[in-house]
Amino acid sequence: MTGAEEPREARVRLPQLRLDELLEELQARLDAARGTRDRVRSLLEAVLSVGRELDLEQALHGIVEAAAVLVDAEYAALGVIGPDGTRLSAFHTVGVGEDVIAGIGHFPEGHGILGELIRHPEPLRLAKLSEHPASYGFPPNHPPMNTFLGVPIRVREQVFGNLYLTEKRGGAQFDEEDVSVTSTLAVAAGVAIDNARLYEESRLRERWLRATAEITHRLMSGVGRGEVLGLIAARARENTGAALALVAMPMEDTDALAVELALGPDADTLRGLVLPVDASLIGEAFSTAAPVTSPDVSRDERLSAGPRRFTGLGPAVAVPVGTRENRVRGVVLLVREAGGTVFTGKEIEPLLGFAAQASVAMELAERRQDAEEVAVLKDRDRIARDLHDLAIQRLFATGMTLQSAGRFIDHPEASERVVRAVDDLDETIKIIRSTIFGLRSREGSGGAGLRARIVRIAGEAAPVLGFAPSVRMEGLLDTNVPREIADHVVAVLSEALTNIARHARADRADIALTADSGEVRLTVADNGVGVPAGGRRSGLRNMAERARQSGGELELDEAAGGGTRLVWWVPLPPG
């Protein structure tokens, strides 16, 4: 090869190398454009997928899954900010198994890096989580995480929650394009969340309307109050996701409310419970005619004072049935499970409307019942008037005629029969007059009922005992228990509370009074020192004698956990 051929060959080789470099650069740009196109397509598909979902929980889970795929993150989560704006109330994750979640324990509440995004709702990208000043570290059993990308989700200018993405696959770092893609998804997520919430609100409003219509229909159909109260509690419990629902109604002649109906955990122990208006959460809602909330009923002294109640339960709201202008007829208490979300104003507002409508329906039913009773009373007055003006006058006239005719009868036996007939007519007239009096008499003059008397006795004993005893009553105490037996019950309760105050050295007493299965049963239990051996028992003998007079018994034994348990019962007359 000559020297002239070598430069020529070098010149040919140099343009070919440059062409190869240009082709490689072009291929790289084509690959990048194709990657961008695919990513944009994936983003559009994710936006469409999220936007189609109307169920809020499903929408939130779909957002987390889409974010993890778009930025190729191993772990992703969406934290929902609670009503107070400082903590997370819900947490949705992708990439962490159920066993790992169980090992970690409680979901995060918004401390550390998560709290940083709550306080400063702007995109945050970190190469190493642990190096940030706000990092708290991870709890035990938490998988290792280094790279981090956080983006806020806004719904109508309000921060709804945050997207958290960690551990980009392949050991890479999250870049600006990842931030842009995730921020775009967050905008679409905000719209989807808003749509899902509006849809859920419309469905909830529809459920409340259906429940109101159902209660009105039942009341107008003439069903009993107990069934209607059960329907109110059941529908309120379903529509709010509550675990427990109570309905408390005011007691006549007392400043107390009685739990007439309970649905949910420990309903049997709560039904019949008597609560004071002045020092209880339910009483506060009744007296103020406004809703009253509690973040945790198990620790709220307005509900859990005395015997331990509401274990395993948390947030609660007490809502008056009615308004101050139209009279408050009762209170509905709704309680969620422990760890549940507190009742918000948006939830309480339709609940108030439902309770007010239920109150109106109850008033209409009462007015209709009053009208029916007036019609019955008018009919009784008419019958009484007819008996007095027609039947009695005829009988009296017949008696006078027979009495006059008797003077002309000489036969002794016939004369005696006429006299007996006149006496029978007199007795018949007395019976009819007694019937007329009964038809024209009005109920309500018999004094306070047994329920009111029991509450009054318990209230009067509180200053002597040093605490207010718990009262629970069930059954038709005011209608099925005769006056004589009711007097015995009141006397026995008074004696039992006096004995506790004098001898028991107790700081708790529980009163339970029931009327069912053909008997009335009074149970009084305390946590004191018990009945001392050889002590005076005149009071117990008196209580036992009262039971024996009515065919019942008195039982005295040790209460569960110490103290004394007194049970006094007598049978009720049939009918």
XYZ file of C-alpha atoms in Angstrom:
575
model
C 0.000 0.000 0.000
C 1.354 3.443 -0.910
C 1.476 6.465 1.320
C -1.243 8.174 -0.722
C -3.754 5.364 -0.079
C -3.392 5.515 3.725
C -4.800 9.105 4.179
C -7.665 8.255 1.832
C -8.621 5.204 3.895
C -8.466 7.245 7.114
C -10.766 9.884 5.633
C -13.319 7.188 4.704
C -13.194 5.623 8.195
C -13.697 8.993 10.034
C -17.094 9.970 8.452
C -18.334 6.420 9.029
C -17.554 6.689 12.775
C -19.386 9.993 12.990
C -22.348 8.506 11.168
C -22.464 5.621 13.657
C -22.445 8.075 16.558
C -25.239 10.088 14.991
C -27.287 6.971 14.391
C -26.779 5.859 17.985
C -27.793 9.284 19.265
C -30.855 9.234 17.002
C -31.784 5.767 18.275
C -31.383 6.984 21.844
C -33.660 9.950 21.183
C -36.175 7.699 19.453
C -36.092 5.369 22.472
C -36.525 8.350 24.779
C -39.438 9.661 22.692
C -40.969 6.187 22.660
C -40.487 5.949 26.412
C -42.073 9.361 26.909
C -44.940 8.355 24.637
C -45.462 5.141 26.582
C -45.292 6.988 29.877
C -47.781 9.609 28.694
C -50.059 6.812 27.528
C -49.685 5.090 30.896
C -50.445 8.371 32.649
C -53.567 8.892 30.522
C -54.704 5.333 31.196
C -54.122 5.847 34.908
C -56.084 9.130 34.869
C -58.980 7.474 33.003
C -58.938 4.451 35.319
C -58.966 6.594 38.469
C -61.640 8.923 37.083
C -64.049 6.051 36.347
C -64.179 4.864 39.960
C -67.028 6.296 42.093
C -66.409 4.301 45.261
C -64.046 6.395 47.387
C -62.093 3.507 48.931
C -61.573 1.853 45.535
C -60.573 5.193 44.000
C -57.925 5.771 46.683
C -56.478 2.289 46.194
C -56.423 2.775 42.425
C -54.521 6.056 42.809
C -51.805 4.381 44.905
C -51.409 1.513 42.426
C -51.222 3.888 39.439
C -48.584 6.077 41.129
C -46.374 3.057 41.931
C -46.510 1.868 38.297
C -45.889 5.290 36.740
C -42.649 6.013 38.647
C -41.595 2.362 39.024
C -41.641 2.494 42.853
C -41.516 -0.640 44.964
C -43.617 0.864 47.757
C -46.448 3.409 47.544
C -48.951 4.823 50.024
C -51.697 7.428 50.242
C -52.278 9.109 53.581
C -55.615 10.867 54.182
C -55.346 13.917 56.435
C -57.838 13.929 59.320
C -60.354 16.684 60.166
C -57.890 18.427 62.508
C -55.464 18.958 59.605
C -52.428 17.745 61.555
C -52.652 13.939 61.540
C -53.431 11.115 59.152
C -56.828 9.468 59.616
C -56.450 6.715 56.978
C -53.576 5.007 55.148
C -53.671 2.993 51.885
C -50.563 1.033 50.857
C -49.180 -0.944 47.888
C -46.148 -3.234 48.002
C -46.313 -4.120 51.712
C -47.895 -7.474 52.567
C -50.521 -8.018 55.243
C -48.083 -9.978 57.423
C -45.563 -7.115 57.291
C -48.282 -4.594 58.140
C -49.330 -6.737 61.108
C -45.714 -6.889 62.289
C -45.294 -3.107 62.048
C -48.457 -2.407 64.042
C -50.470 0.797 63.939
C -50.471 2.795 60.711
C -48.455 6.036 60.806
C -50.248 9.105 62.122
C -48.179 11.792 60.401
C -44.884 12.234 62.236
C -41.430 12.619 60.706
C -41.228 12.931 56.905
C -44.957 12.260 56.574
C -45.677 15.150 58.916
C -43.305 17.347 56.909
C -45.554 16.978 53.867
C -48.628 17.748 55.983
C -47.031 20.932 57.302
C -45.545 21.918 53.916
C -47.779 20.540 51.124
C -45.245 20.762 48.287
C -43.502 17.990 46.261
C -40.576 16.523 48.230
C -37.854 14.381 46.630
C -35.075 12.784 48.711
C -32.108 10.617 47.776
C -31.964 9.166 51.315
C -34.821 9.367 53.775
C -32.727 9.001 56.904
C -30.647 12.108 56.106
C -33.572 14.522 56.265
C -33.751 16.535 59.546
C -37.418 15.593 60.060
C -36.752 11.837 59.776
C -37.861 9.826 62.840
C -36.605 6.493 61.609
C -38.710 3.390 61.072
C -40.584 1.219 63.590
C -39.507 -2.403 64.122
C -40.246 -4.853 61.266
C -40.492 -1.989 58.754
C -38.845 -2.732 55.342
C -35.782 -0.583 54.494
C -36.507 2.521 52.417
C -34.078 5.114 51.030
C -35.250 7.050 47.976
C -38.452 9.015 48.531
C -40.941 11.091 46.574
C -43.927 12.802 48.207
C -46.662 14.773 46.428
C -49.763 16.417 47.979
C -53.280 15.730 46.650
C -55.605 18.726 46.641
C -59.387 18.662 46.396
C -60.858 22.086 45.664
C -57.858 23.970 47.022
C -57.869 21.896 50.202
C -55.145 19.326 50.853
C -56.914 15.963 51.050
C -53.814 13.830 51.617
C -50.371 12.927 50.280
C -48.864 10.342 47.931
C -45.724 8.687 49.318
C -43.444 6.707 46.962
C -40.212 4.964 48.006
C -37.496 2.692 46.618
C -37.412 3.356 42.869
C -36.593 0.008 41.235
C -33.109 -0.665 39.894
C -31.491 1.473 42.580
C -32.221 4.669 40.601
C -33.215 8.043 42.007
C -36.547 9.758 41.498
C -36.057 12.567 38.964
C -37.916 15.716 37.939
C -39.910 13.780 35.373
C -41.143 11.490 38.135
C -42.198 14.561 40.115
C -44.027 15.951 37.061
C -45.826 12.692 36.309
C -46.838 12.150 39.944
C -48.022 15.764 40.301
C -50.167 15.344 37.186
C -51.647 12.161 38.600
C -52.292 13.979 41.910
C -54.378 16.616 40.077
C -56.453 13.898 38.398
C -56.700 12.088 41.743
C -58.107 15.229 43.372
C -60.883 15.403 40.776
C -61.611 11.671 41.141
C -61.725 11.929 44.943
C -64.058 14.925 44.748
C -66.388 13.067 42.382
C -66.379 9.978 44.605
C -67.131 12.069 47.684
C -69.992 13.911 45.955
C -71.403 10.593 44.768
C -71.149 9.121 48.255
C -72.836 12.211 49.744
C -75.707 11.947 47.256
C -76.154 8.244 48.049
C -76.078 8.967 51.786
C -78.641 11.752 51.357
C -80.849 9.311 49.474
C -80.525 6.746 52.281
C -81.500 9.361 54.879
C -84.558 10.350 52.827
C -85.615 6.709 52.476
C -85.181 6.174 56.237
C -87.293 9.266 57.042
C -90.040 8.134 54.666
C -89.995 4.645 56.185
C -90.353 5.959 59.743
C -93.166 8.333 58.765
C -95.028 5.509 57.010
C -94.658 3.186 60.010
C -95.868 5.832 62.455
C -98.844 6.758 60.304
C -99.684 3.041 60.016
C -100.174 2.905 63.767
C -97.202 0.738 64.841
C -95.964 0.929 68.433
C -93.419 3.416 69.691
C -90.905 0.676 70.521
C -90.811 -0.524 66.921
C -90.347 3.021 65.630
C -87.523 3.734 68.091
C -85.825 0.537 66.938
C -86.141 1.648 63.317
C -84.677 5.084 64.114
C -81.686 3.505 65.876
C -81.117 0.893 63.157
C -81.170 3.361 60.254
C -78.977 5.912 62.063
C -76.491 3.154 62.895
C -76.368 1.886 59.290
C -75.996 5.310 57.669
C -73.185 6.465 59.965
C -71.236 3.221 60.231
C -71.662 3.177 64.017
C -71.134 0.023 66.061
C -73.598 0.955 68.816
C -76.858 2.921 68.750
C -78.925 3.952 71.786
C -82.246 5.760 72.050
C -82.917 7.466 75.394
C -86.310 8.953 76.253
C -87.255 11.315 79.114
C -88.965 9.833 82.176
C -92.082 11.474 83.576
C -91.807 13.459 86.803
C -87.991 13.124 86.897
C -84.904 14.863 85.552
C -83.605 11.657 84.004
C -83.487 9.775 80.715
C -83.996 6.025 80.302
C -82.331 3.992 77.562
C -85.367 2.402 75.936
C -83.524 0.748 73.045
C -79.950 -0.354 72.305
C -78.416 -2.033 69.251
C -74.829 -3.295 69.136
C -72.165 -4.416 71.628
C -73.383 -4.902 75.237
C -76.890 -3.764 74.234
C -78.496 -5.928 76.951
C -76.521 -4.265 79.745
C -77.292 -0.773 78.451
C -81.005 -1.215 77.802
C -83.007 0.266 80.684
C -80.077 2.323 81.997
C -81.178 5.568 83.665
C -78.990 8.621 83.063
C -79.288 12.035 84.725
C -79.928 15.045 82.506
C -77.436 17.247 84.364
C -74.257 15.141 84.306
C -74.340 12.980 81.183
C -73.438 13.384 77.535
C -76.918 12.250 76.470
C -78.484 14.620 78.998
C -76.438 17.515 77.631
C -77.750 16.876 74.114
C -81.301 16.690 75.514
C -81.116 19.890 77.574
C -79.293 21.994 74.944
C -81.218 20.567 71.941
C -77.881 20.396 70.105
C -75.514 17.569 69.095
C -72.730 16.689 71.542
C -69.635 14.721 70.467
C -66.994 12.714 72.321
C -63.665 11.520 70.881
C -63.646 8.432 73.128
C -66.677 7.320 75.156
C -64.704 4.669 77.038
C -62.831 7.492 78.804
C -65.562 10.121 78.874
C -66.760 10.712 82.451
C -70.119 11.897 81.092
C -70.847 8.313 80.025
C -68.414 5.868 81.615
C -68.583 7.013 85.245
C -69.398 4.177 87.628
C -69.429 0.638 86.214
C -67.135 0.056 83.257
C -69.042 0.479 79.996
C -68.370 1.029 76.299
C -65.181 -1.028 76.212
C -63.805 -1.376 72.688
C -65.698 1.721 71.525
C -64.437 5.185 70.634
C -65.892 8.307 68.948
C -69.533 9.136 69.670
C -72.215 11.718 68.971
C -75.468 12.340 70.840
C -78.190 13.927 68.690
C -81.507 15.300 70.006
C -84.698 13.931 68.457
C -86.478 17.230 67.848
C -85.632 20.893 68.301
C -85.898 23.416 71.106
C -88.874 25.071 69.370
C -90.778 21.831 68.724
C -89.811 19.963 71.934
C -86.985 17.435 72.254
C -88.542 13.984 72.510
C -85.382 11.976 73.151
C -81.735 11.466 72.197
C -79.980 9.114 69.776
C -76.422 8.138 70.753
C -74.176 6.662 68.046
C -70.773 5.183 68.894
C -68.061 3.905 66.547
C -65.473 1.267 67.332
C -62.238 2.274 69.044
C -59.837 3.845 66.533
C -62.696 4.967 64.277
C -62.956 8.477 62.833
C -64.622 11.187 64.884
C -68.038 12.397 63.767
C -67.670 15.430 61.500
C -70.037 18.306 60.873
C -70.876 16.927 57.418
C -72.015 13.657 59.014
C -73.901 15.285 61.890
C -75.874 17.689 59.661
C -77.985 15.037 57.823
C -78.293 13.086 61.086
C -79.822 16.172 62.725
C -82.264 16.558 59.850
C -83.218 12.895 60.106
C -83.793 13.151 63.864
C -85.878 16.325 63.423
C -88.058 14.667 60.776
C -88.470 11.614 63.018
C -89.604 13.944 65.805
C -92.189 15.575 63.524
C -93.469 12.148 62.488
C -93.722 11.118 66.157
C -95.652 14.295 66.956
C -98.087 13.687 64.081
C -98.617 10.129 65.286
C -99.238 11.381 68.840
C -101.733 13.961 67.553
C -103.541 11.247 65.610
C -103.569 9.013 68.702
C -104.902 11.906 70.798
C -107.649 12.463 68.231
C -108.579 8.781 68.379
C -108.648 8.900 72.194
C -110.861 12.008 72.081
C -113.221 10.168 69.734
C -113.325 7.208 72.129
C -113.977 9.494 75.104
C -116.762 11.277 73.236
C -118.306 7.928 72.419
C -118.063 6.940 76.094
C -119.757 10.194 77.092
C -122.546 9.497 74.615
C -123.009 5.965 75.968
C -122.964 7.246 79.553
C -125.519 9.934 78.687
C -127.783 7.437 76.985
C -127.528 5.031 79.932
C -128.327 7.825 82.359
C -131.112 9.440 80.362
C -132.762 6.304 78.994
C -131.852 3.050 80.770
C -131.762 4.327 84.341
C -134.963 6.339 83.949
C -136.819 3.340 82.553
C -135.531 1.018 85.267
C -136.406 3.565 87.934
C -139.888 3.982 86.493
C -140.337 0.204 86.333
C -139.231 -0.109 89.965
C -141.674 2.585 91.043
C -144.482 0.824 89.179
C -143.684 -2.520 90.769
C -143.434 -0.922 94.179
C -146.856 0.651 93.756
C -148.356 -2.550 92.405
C -146.986 -4.505 95.364
C -149.487 -2.802 97.678
C -152.369 -4.454 95.853
C -150.982 -7.983 96.001
C -152.440 -10.021 98.835
C -150.596 -13.243 98.210
C -147.466 -13.193 100.531
C -145.188 -15.141 98.179
C -146.071 -12.982 95.175
C -145.576 -9.818 97.228
C -142.145 -11.037 98.329
C -141.149 -11.719 94.730
C -142.134 -8.192 93.710
C -140.043 -6.740 96.564
C -137.034 -8.814 95.462
C -137.529 -7.616 91.883
C -137.523 -3.984 93.072
C -134.320 -4.635 95.063
C -132.733 -6.202 91.969
C -133.672 -3.164 89.951
C -132.042 -0.925 92.570
C -128.872 -2.989 92.403
C -128.931 -2.825 88.602
C -129.260 0.944 88.741
C -126.238 1.113 91.075
C -124.213 -1.035 88.677
C -125.138 1.130 85.711
C -124.290 4.292 87.641
C -120.899 2.813 88.535
C -120.370 2.005 84.858
C -121.262 5.561 83.893
C -118.771 6.891 86.419
C -116.075 4.613 84.965
C -116.864 5.733 81.420
C -116.599 9.396 82.400
C -113.497 9.083 84.584
C -110.108 10.182 83.316
C -106.790 8.438 83.876
C -103.751 10.200 85.215
C -104.873 10.860 88.766
C -103.025 7.903 90.233
C -99.823 9.738 91.057
C -96.256 9.105 89.868
C -95.430 5.769 88.227
C -93.058 3.162 89.605
C -90.224 4.222 87.293
C -90.316 7.797 88.521
C -90.501 6.667 92.157
C -87.423 4.429 91.732
C -85.401 7.238 90.165
C -86.483 9.581 92.940
C -85.419 7.115 95.664
C -82.021 6.622 93.980
C -81.532 10.377 93.702
C -82.451 10.991 97.341
C -79.996 8.287 98.457
C -77.030 9.780 96.525
C -76.056 12.410 99.175
C -76.130 9.747 101.927
C -74.212 7.181 99.874
C -71.644 9.705 98.651
C -72.211 8.683 95.013
C -75.078 8.260 92.565
C -76.197 4.635 92.178
C -76.598 3.186 88.686
C -80.216 2.496 87.718
C -81.503 0.161 84.992
C -85.201 -0.610 84.427
C -86.984 -2.809 81.889
C -90.530 -3.906 81.228
C -94.006 -2.434 81.738
C -93.342 -1.249 85.268
C -95.940 1.527 85.302
C -98.775 -0.547 83.829
C -98.273 -4.192 84.867
C -97.160 -3.697 88.490
C -100.092 -3.117 90.897
C -99.912 -0.224 93.330
C -99.522 -2.462 96.385
C -96.541 -4.350 94.899
C -95.053 -1.076 93.675
C -95.162 0.246 97.241
C -93.304 -2.880 98.403
C -90.631 -2.397 95.712
C -90.070 1.219 96.730
C -89.836 0.295 100.415
C -87.383 -2.563 99.766
C -85.166 -0.366 97.586
C -85.125 2.392 100.191
C -84.162 -0.098 102.927
C -81.452 -1.696 100.730
C -79.837 1.666 99.905
C -79.982 2.667 103.579
C -78.173 -0.557 104.532
C -75.463 0.129 101.928
C -74.978 3.640 103.257
C -74.757 2.466 106.878
C -72.779 -0.755 106.659
C -71.293 -1.539 103.223
C -68.548 1.111 102.918
C -69.091 0.874 99.145
C -68.322 3.344 96.368
C -70.665 1.804 93.788
C -74.218 0.481 93.782
C -76.183 -0.929 90.848
C -80.002 -1.032 90.821
C -81.864 -3.205 88.288
C -85.672 -3.450 88.180
C -87.485 -5.643 85.639
C -91.073 -6.712 85.075
C -91.433 -9.720 82.775
C -92.261 -13.452 82.778
C -95.045 -12.828 85.275
C -92.873 -11.369 88.037
C -91.248 -8.124 89.158
C -87.605 -8.454 90.219
C -85.455 -5.913 92.065
C -81.671 -6.434 92.209
C -79.397 -4.187 94.291
C -75.642 -4.894 94.200
C -72.720 -3.051 95.794
C -68.942 -3.467 95.984
C -68.681 -3.031 99.748
C -67.563 -5.307 102.589
C -70.625 -7.577 102.534
C -73.067 -8.479 105.323
C -71.154 -8.882 108.619
C -71.683 -12.120 110.577
C -73.919 -11.627 113.604
C -75.046 -8.194 112.523
C -78.606 -6.884 112.968
C -80.938 -8.246 110.314
C -84.258 -6.581 111.160
C -84.254 -4.714 107.859
C -83.643 -7.916 105.901
C -86.447 -9.667 107.807
C -88.839 -6.872 106.898
C -87.891 -7.140 103.222
C -88.286 -10.921 103.284
C -91.699 -10.597 104.975
C -92.864 -8.206 102.257
C -91.834 -10.776 99.636
C -93.599 -13.657 101.434
C -96.818 -11.658 101.777
C -96.969 -11.428 97.986
C -95.794 -14.980 97.272
C -92.183 -14.082 96.456
C -88.710 -14.436 97.965
C -85.673 -12.493 99.110
C -82.192 -13.762 98.145
C -78.916 -12.409 99.516
C -75.498 -13.506 98.323
C -72.026 -12.220 97.502
C -71.761 -10.037 94.397
C -69.288 -10.758 91.615
C -66.013 -9.060 92.539
C -66.996 -8.621 96.190
C -69.778 -6.867 98.034
C -73.422 -7.857 98.408
C -76.125 -8.737 95.901
C -79.752 -8.545 97.017
C -82.539 -9.990 94.838
C -86.197 -9.373 95.792
C -88.967 -10.743 93.586
C -92.692 -11.389 93.697
C -95.111 -12.788 91.084
C -97.419 -10.427 89.227
C -101.163 -11.097 89.091
C -102.324 -12.534 85.733
C -103.783 -10.223 83.128
